[in-house]
Short mmCIF file of C-alpha atoms in Angstrom, two decimals:
data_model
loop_
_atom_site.label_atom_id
_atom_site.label_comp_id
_atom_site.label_asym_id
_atom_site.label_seq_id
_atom_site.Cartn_x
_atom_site.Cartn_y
_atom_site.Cartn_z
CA UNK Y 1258 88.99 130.96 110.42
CA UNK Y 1259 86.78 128.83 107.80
CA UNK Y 1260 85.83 125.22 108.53
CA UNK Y 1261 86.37 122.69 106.34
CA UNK Y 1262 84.60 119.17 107.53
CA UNK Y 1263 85.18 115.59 105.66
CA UNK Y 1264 82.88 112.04 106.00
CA UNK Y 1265 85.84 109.08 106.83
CA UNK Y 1266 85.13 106.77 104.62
CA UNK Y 1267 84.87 106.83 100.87
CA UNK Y 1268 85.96 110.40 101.15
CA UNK Y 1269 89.46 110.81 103.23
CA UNK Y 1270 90.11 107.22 103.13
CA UNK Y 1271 88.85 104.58 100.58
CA UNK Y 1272 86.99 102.11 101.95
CA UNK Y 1273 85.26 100.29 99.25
CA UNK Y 1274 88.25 99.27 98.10
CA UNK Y 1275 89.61 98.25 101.48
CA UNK Y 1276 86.70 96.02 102.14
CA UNK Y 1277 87.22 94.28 98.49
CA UNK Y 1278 90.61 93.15 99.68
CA UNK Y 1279 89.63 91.78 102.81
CA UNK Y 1280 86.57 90.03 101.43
CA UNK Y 1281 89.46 88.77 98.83
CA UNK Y 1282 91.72 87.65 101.90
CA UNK Y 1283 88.94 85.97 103.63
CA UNK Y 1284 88.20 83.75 100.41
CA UNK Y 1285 91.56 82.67 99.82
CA UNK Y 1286 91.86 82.06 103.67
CA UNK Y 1287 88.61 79.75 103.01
CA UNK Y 1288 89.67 78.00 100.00
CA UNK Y 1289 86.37 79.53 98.59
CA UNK Y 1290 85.41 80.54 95.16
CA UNK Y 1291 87.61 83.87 93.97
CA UNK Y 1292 84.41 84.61 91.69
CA UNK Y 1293 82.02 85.07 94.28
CA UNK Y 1294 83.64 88.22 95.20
CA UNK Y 1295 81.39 90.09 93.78
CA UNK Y 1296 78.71 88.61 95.99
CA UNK Y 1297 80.26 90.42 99.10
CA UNK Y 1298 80.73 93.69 97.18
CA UNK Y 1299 76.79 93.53 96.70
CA UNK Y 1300 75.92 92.42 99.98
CA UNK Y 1301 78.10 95.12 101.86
CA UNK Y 1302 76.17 97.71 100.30
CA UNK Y 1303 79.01 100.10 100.42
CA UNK Y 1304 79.17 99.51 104.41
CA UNK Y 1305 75.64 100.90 104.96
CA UNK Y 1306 74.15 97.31 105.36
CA UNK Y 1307 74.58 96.36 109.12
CA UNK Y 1308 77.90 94.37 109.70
CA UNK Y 1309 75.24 91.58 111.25
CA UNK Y 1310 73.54 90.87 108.32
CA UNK Y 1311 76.40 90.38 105.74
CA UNK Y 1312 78.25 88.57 108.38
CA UNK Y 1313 75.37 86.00 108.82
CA UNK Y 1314 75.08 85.79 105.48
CA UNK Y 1315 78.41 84.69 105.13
CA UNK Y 1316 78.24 82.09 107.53
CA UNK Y 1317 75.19 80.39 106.02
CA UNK Y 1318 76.43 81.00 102.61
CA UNK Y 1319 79.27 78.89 103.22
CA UNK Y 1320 78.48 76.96 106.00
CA UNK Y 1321 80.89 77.81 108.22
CA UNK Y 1322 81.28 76.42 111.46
CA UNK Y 1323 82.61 80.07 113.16
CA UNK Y 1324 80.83 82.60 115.49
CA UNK Y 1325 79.62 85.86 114.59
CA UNK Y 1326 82.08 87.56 117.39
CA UNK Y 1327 84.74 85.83 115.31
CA UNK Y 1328 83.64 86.58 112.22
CA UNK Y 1329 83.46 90.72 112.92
CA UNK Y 1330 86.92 90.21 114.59
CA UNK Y 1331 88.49 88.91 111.16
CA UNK Y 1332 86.60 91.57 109.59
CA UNK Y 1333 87.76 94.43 111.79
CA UNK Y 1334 91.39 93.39 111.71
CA UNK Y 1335 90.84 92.51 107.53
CA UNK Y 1336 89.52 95.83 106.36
CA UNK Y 1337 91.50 98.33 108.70
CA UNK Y 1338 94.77 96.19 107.63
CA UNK Y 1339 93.73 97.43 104.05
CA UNK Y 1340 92.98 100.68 104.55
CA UNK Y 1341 95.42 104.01 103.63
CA UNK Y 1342 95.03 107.29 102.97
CA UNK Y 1343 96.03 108.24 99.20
CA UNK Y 1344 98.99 110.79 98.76
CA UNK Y 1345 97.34 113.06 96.59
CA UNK Y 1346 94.49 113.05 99.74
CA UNK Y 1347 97.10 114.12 102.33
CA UNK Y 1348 98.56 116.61 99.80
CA UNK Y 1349 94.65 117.93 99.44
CA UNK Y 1350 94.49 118.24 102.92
CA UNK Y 1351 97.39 119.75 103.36
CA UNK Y 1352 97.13 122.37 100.69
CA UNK Y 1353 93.71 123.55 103.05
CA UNK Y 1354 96.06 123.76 105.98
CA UNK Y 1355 98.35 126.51 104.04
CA UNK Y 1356 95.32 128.11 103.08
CA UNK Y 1357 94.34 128.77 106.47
CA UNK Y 1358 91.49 126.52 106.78
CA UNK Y 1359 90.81 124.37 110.12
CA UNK Y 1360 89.82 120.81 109.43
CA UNK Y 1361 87.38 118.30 110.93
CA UNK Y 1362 86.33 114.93 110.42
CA UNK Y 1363 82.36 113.86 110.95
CA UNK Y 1364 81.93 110.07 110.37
CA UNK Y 1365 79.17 107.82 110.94
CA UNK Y 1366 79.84 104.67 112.58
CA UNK Y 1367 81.43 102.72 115.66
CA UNK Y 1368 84.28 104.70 117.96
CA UNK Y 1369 86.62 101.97 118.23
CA UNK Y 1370 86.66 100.83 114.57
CA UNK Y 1371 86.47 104.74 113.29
CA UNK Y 1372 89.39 105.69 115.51
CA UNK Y 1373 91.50 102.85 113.88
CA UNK Y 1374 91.32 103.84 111.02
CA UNK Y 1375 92.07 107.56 112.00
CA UNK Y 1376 95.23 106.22 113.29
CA UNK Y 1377 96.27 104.21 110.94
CA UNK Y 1378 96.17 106.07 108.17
CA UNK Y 1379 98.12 109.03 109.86
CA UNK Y 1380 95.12 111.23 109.77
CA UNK Y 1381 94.85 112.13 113.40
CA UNK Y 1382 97.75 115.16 113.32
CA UNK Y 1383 96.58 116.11 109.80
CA UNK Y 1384 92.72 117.99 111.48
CA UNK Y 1385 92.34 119.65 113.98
CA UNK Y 1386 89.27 117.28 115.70
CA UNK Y 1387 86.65 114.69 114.88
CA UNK Y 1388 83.41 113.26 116.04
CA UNK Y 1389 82.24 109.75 115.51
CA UNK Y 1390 78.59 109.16 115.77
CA UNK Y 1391 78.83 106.37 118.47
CA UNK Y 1392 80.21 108.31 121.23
CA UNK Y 1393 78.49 111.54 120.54
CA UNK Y 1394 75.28 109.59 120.63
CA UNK Y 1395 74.26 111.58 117.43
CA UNK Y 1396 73.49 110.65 113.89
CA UNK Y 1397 74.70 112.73 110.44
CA UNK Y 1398 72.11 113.96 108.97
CA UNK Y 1399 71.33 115.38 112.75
CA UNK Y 1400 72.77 119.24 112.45
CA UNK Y 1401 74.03 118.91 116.23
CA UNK Y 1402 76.85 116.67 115.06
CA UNK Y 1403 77.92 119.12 113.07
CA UNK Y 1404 77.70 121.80 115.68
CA UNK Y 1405 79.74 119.28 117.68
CA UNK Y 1406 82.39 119.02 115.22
CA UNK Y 1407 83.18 122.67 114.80
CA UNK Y 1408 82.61 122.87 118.43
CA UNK Y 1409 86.30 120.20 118.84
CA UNK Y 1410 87.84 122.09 115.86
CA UNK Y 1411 88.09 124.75 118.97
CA UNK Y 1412 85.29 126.63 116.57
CA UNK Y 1413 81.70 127.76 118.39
CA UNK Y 1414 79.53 126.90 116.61
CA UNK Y 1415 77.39 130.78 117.13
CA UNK Y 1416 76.06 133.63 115.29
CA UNK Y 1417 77.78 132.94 111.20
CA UNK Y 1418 79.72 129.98 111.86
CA UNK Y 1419 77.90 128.06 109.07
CA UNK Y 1420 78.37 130.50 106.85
CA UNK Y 1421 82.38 130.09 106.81
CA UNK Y 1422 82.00 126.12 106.68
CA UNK Y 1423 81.73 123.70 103.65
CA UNK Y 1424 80.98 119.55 103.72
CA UNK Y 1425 82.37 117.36 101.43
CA UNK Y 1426 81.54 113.93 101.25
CA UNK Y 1427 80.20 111.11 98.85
CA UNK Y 1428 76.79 109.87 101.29
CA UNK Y 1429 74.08 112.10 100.23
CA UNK Y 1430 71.48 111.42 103.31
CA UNK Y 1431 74.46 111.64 105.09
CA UNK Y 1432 76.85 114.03 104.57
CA UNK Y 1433 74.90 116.55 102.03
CA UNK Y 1434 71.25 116.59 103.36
CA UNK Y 1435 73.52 117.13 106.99
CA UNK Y 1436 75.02 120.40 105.24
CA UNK Y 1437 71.75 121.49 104.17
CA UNK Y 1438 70.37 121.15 107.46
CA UNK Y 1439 72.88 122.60 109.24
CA UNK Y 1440 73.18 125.76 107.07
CA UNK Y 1441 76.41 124.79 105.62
CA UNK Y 1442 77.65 124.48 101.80
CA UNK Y 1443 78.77 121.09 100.57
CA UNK Y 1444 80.37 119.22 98.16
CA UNK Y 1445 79.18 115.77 96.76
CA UNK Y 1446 81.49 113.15 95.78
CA UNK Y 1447 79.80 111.55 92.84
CA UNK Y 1448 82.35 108.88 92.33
CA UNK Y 1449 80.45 108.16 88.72
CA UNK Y 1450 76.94 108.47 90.31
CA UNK Y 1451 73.84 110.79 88.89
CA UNK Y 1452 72.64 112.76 91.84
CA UNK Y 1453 69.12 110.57 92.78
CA UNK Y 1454 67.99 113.42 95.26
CA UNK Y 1455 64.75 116.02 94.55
CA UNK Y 1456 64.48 117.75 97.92
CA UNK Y 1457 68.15 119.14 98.27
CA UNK Y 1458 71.11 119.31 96.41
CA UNK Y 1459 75.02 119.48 97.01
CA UNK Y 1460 76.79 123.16 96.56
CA UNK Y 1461 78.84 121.83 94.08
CA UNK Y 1462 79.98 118.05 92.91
CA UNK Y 1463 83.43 116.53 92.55
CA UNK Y 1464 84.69 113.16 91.17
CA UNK Y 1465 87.65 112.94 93.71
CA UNK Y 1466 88.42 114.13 96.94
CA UNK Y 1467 91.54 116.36 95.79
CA UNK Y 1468 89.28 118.11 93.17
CA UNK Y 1469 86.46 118.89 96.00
CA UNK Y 1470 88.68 120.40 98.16
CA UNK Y 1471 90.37 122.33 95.25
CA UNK Y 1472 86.76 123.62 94.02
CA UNK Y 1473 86.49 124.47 98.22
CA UNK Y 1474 89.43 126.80 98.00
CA UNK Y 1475 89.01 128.40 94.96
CA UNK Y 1476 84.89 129.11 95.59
CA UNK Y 1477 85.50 130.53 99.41
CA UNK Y 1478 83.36 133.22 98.46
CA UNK Y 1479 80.59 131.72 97.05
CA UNK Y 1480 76.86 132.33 97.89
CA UNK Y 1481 76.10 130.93 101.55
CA UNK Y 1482 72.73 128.21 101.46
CA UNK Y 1483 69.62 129.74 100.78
CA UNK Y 1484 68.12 131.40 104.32
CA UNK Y 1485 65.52 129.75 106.12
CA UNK Y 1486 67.00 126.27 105.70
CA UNK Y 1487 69.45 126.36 108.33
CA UNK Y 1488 67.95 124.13 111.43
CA UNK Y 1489 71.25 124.47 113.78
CA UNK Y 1490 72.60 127.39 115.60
CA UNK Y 1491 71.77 129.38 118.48
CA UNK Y 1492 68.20 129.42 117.47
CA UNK Y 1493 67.69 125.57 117.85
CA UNK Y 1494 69.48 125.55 120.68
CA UNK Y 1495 66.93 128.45 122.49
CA UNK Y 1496 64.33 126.16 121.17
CA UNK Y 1497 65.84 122.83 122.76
CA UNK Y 1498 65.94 124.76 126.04
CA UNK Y 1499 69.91 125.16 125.73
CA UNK Y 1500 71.38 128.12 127.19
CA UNK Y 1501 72.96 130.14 124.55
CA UNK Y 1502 76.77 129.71 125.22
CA UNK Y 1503 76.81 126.46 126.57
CA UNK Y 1504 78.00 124.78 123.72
CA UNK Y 1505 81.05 122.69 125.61
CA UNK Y 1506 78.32 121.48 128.22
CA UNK Y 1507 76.51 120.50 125.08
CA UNK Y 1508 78.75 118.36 123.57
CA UNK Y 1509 79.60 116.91 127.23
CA UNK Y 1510 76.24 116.17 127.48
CA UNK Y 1511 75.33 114.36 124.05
CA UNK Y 1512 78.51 112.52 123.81
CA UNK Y 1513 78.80 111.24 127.32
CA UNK Y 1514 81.69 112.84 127.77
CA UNK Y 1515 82.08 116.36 130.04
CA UNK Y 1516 85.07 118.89 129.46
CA UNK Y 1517 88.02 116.20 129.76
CA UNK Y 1518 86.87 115.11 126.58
CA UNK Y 1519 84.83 118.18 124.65
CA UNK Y 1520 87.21 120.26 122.57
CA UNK Y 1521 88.37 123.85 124.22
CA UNK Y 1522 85.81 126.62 123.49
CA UNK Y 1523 88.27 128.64 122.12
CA UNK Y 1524 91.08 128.83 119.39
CA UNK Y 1525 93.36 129.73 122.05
CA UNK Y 1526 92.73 127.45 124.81
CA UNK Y 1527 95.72 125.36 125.98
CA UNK Y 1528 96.10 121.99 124.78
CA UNK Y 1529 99.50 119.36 124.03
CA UNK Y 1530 99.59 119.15 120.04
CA UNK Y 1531 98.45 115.54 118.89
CA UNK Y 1532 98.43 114.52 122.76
CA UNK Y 1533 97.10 110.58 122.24
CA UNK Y 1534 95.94 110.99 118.23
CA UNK Y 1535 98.70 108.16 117.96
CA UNK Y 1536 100.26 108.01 114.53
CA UNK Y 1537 100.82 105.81 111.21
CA UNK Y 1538 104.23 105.05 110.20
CA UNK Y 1539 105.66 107.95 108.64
CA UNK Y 1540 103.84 110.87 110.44
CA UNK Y 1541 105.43 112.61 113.59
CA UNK Y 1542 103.57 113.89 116.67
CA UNK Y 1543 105.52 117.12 116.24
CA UNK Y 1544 103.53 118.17 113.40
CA UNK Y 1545 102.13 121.14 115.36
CA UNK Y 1546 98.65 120.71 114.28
CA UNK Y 1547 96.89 121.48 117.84
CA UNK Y 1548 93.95 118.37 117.26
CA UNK Y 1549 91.65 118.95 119.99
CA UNK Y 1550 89.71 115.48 119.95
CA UNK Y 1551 92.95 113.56 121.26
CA UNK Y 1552 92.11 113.59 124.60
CA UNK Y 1553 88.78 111.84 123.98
CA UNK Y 1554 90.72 109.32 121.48
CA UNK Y 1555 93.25 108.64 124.67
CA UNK Y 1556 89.75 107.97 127.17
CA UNK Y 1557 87.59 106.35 124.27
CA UNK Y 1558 90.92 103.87 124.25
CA UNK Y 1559 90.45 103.38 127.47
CA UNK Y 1560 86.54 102.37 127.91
CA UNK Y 1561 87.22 100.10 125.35
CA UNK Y 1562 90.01 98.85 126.52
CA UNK Y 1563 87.54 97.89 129.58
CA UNK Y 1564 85.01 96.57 127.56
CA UNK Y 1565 86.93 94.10 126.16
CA UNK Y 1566 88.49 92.99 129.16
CA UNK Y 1567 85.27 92.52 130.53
CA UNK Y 1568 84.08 90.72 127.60
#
């Protein structure tokens, strides 16, 4: 079955635009200028800048007499209250579905903040797994995050898995030079950018996540990456000393996590449809999509649940 694996944010779910109304809410909440909104949109650097910085920066800005801790807590609560996942991206996803595709999510960023928004935007029962770069200990552009995504889409990633698998997302460094690496075609979400990138380039581009995933569908067949690229695989893993075959001990093993938490090695192996993947209003657990990174959502809810009580 082909793979089909999205970023989270400014691809499935917009969160430019999520962040613009928080950083709206907090200056209203402030009694602060509406015009310097544009000031936050430049300092968040599209969420790559360190939530630290622009935080600080806030606080001296205007003086405020807050502390960080509370700051990210109004910013967590802000942004995630904001964001949604568009129709016609639900409607994208699910035409993939019908067309037999299995679906994944690989996203950069913090477990606890990444799995809200999974949740809240009634994404969890629409893919079959995910993998968020704070638990698995692992960094897109790495390839083995990728190999650890197909590997909870009940997928191995062995022998031509890469060749049946496309990327689509909108961070080049990211999401497209991760394809590349990995052996797998991609597609770039431009969102009005020129591509700025001489050493690689995307499969194909896209201005919108429902046209990406339509150009996916109708271009199944298209040329696989040029050989010799491909970095992942069971040759990387001989070379790391990795048994060939041991892929669930793998994933165990990078994200902290053993089998409780790894995704079944098989399409076939036994597991309770959307068990813990929680849901947004308007989306049923009895959807029948079999997502096989619940069970770590229901332990990752857990550890944090710790951490906070012990902080």
């Amino acid at each position: 079955m082909p793979l089909l694996l999205f970023d989270l944010d400014n691809t499935l779910l917009p969160r430019d635009a999520a962040f613009r109304a928080w950083a709206q809410d907090f200056l209203s909440d402030h009694g602060l200028p509406p015009g310097d909104l544009d000031w936050f949109v430049t300092i968040d650097g599209g969420g790559y800048v360190p939530r630290s910085t622009v935080l600080s920066a806030v606080r001296r800005r205007y003086g405020l007499d807050v502390s960080a801790d509370f700051l990210l807590a109004h910013y967590r609560r802000g942004i995630n209250s904001h964001i949604h996942c568009p129709p016609r991206h639900i409607e994208a996803l699910q035409a993939a579905r019908a067309a037999g595709w299995t679906l994944g999510i690989v996203s950069n960023g913090g477990t606890r903040p990444q799995l809200e928004k999974i949740r809240r935007t009634g994404l969890g029962p629409l893919v079959d797994g995910w993998v968020i770069s704070e638990e698995a200990d692992c960094v897109k552009p790495d390839p083995l995050i990728f190999e650890m995504a197909a590997q909870r889409c009940g997928i191995a990633p062995t022998g031509d898995w890469a060749a049946h698998t496309w990327m689509i997302g909108d961070h080049a460094p990211a999401d497209i030079a991760g394809a590349e690496l990995t052996g797998l075609r991609s597609v770039w979400l431009h969102h009005g950018r020129p591509w700025a990138e001489s050493g690689y380039r995307p499969t194909l581009k896209a201005a919108g996540l429902p046209e990406a995933v339509g150009q996916v569908l109708a271009a199944r067949n298209a040329p696989s990456p040029r050989p010799g690229i491909r970095s992942g695989g069971t040759a990387r893993r001989r070379a790391a000393g990795v048994p060939v075959g041991a892929e669930e001990a793998l994933v165990g093993a990078r994200s902290g996590a053993r089998s409780t938490t790894s995704a079944p090695a098989g399409p076939n192996a036994p597991v309770p449809a959307n068990a813990g993947a929680g849901s947004a209003p308007g989306t049923g657990a009895g959807s029948g999509v079999r997502n096989r990174s619940a069970g770590f959502a229901v332990i990752a809810d857990a550890r944090t649940g710790v951490a906070a009580a012990a902080g």
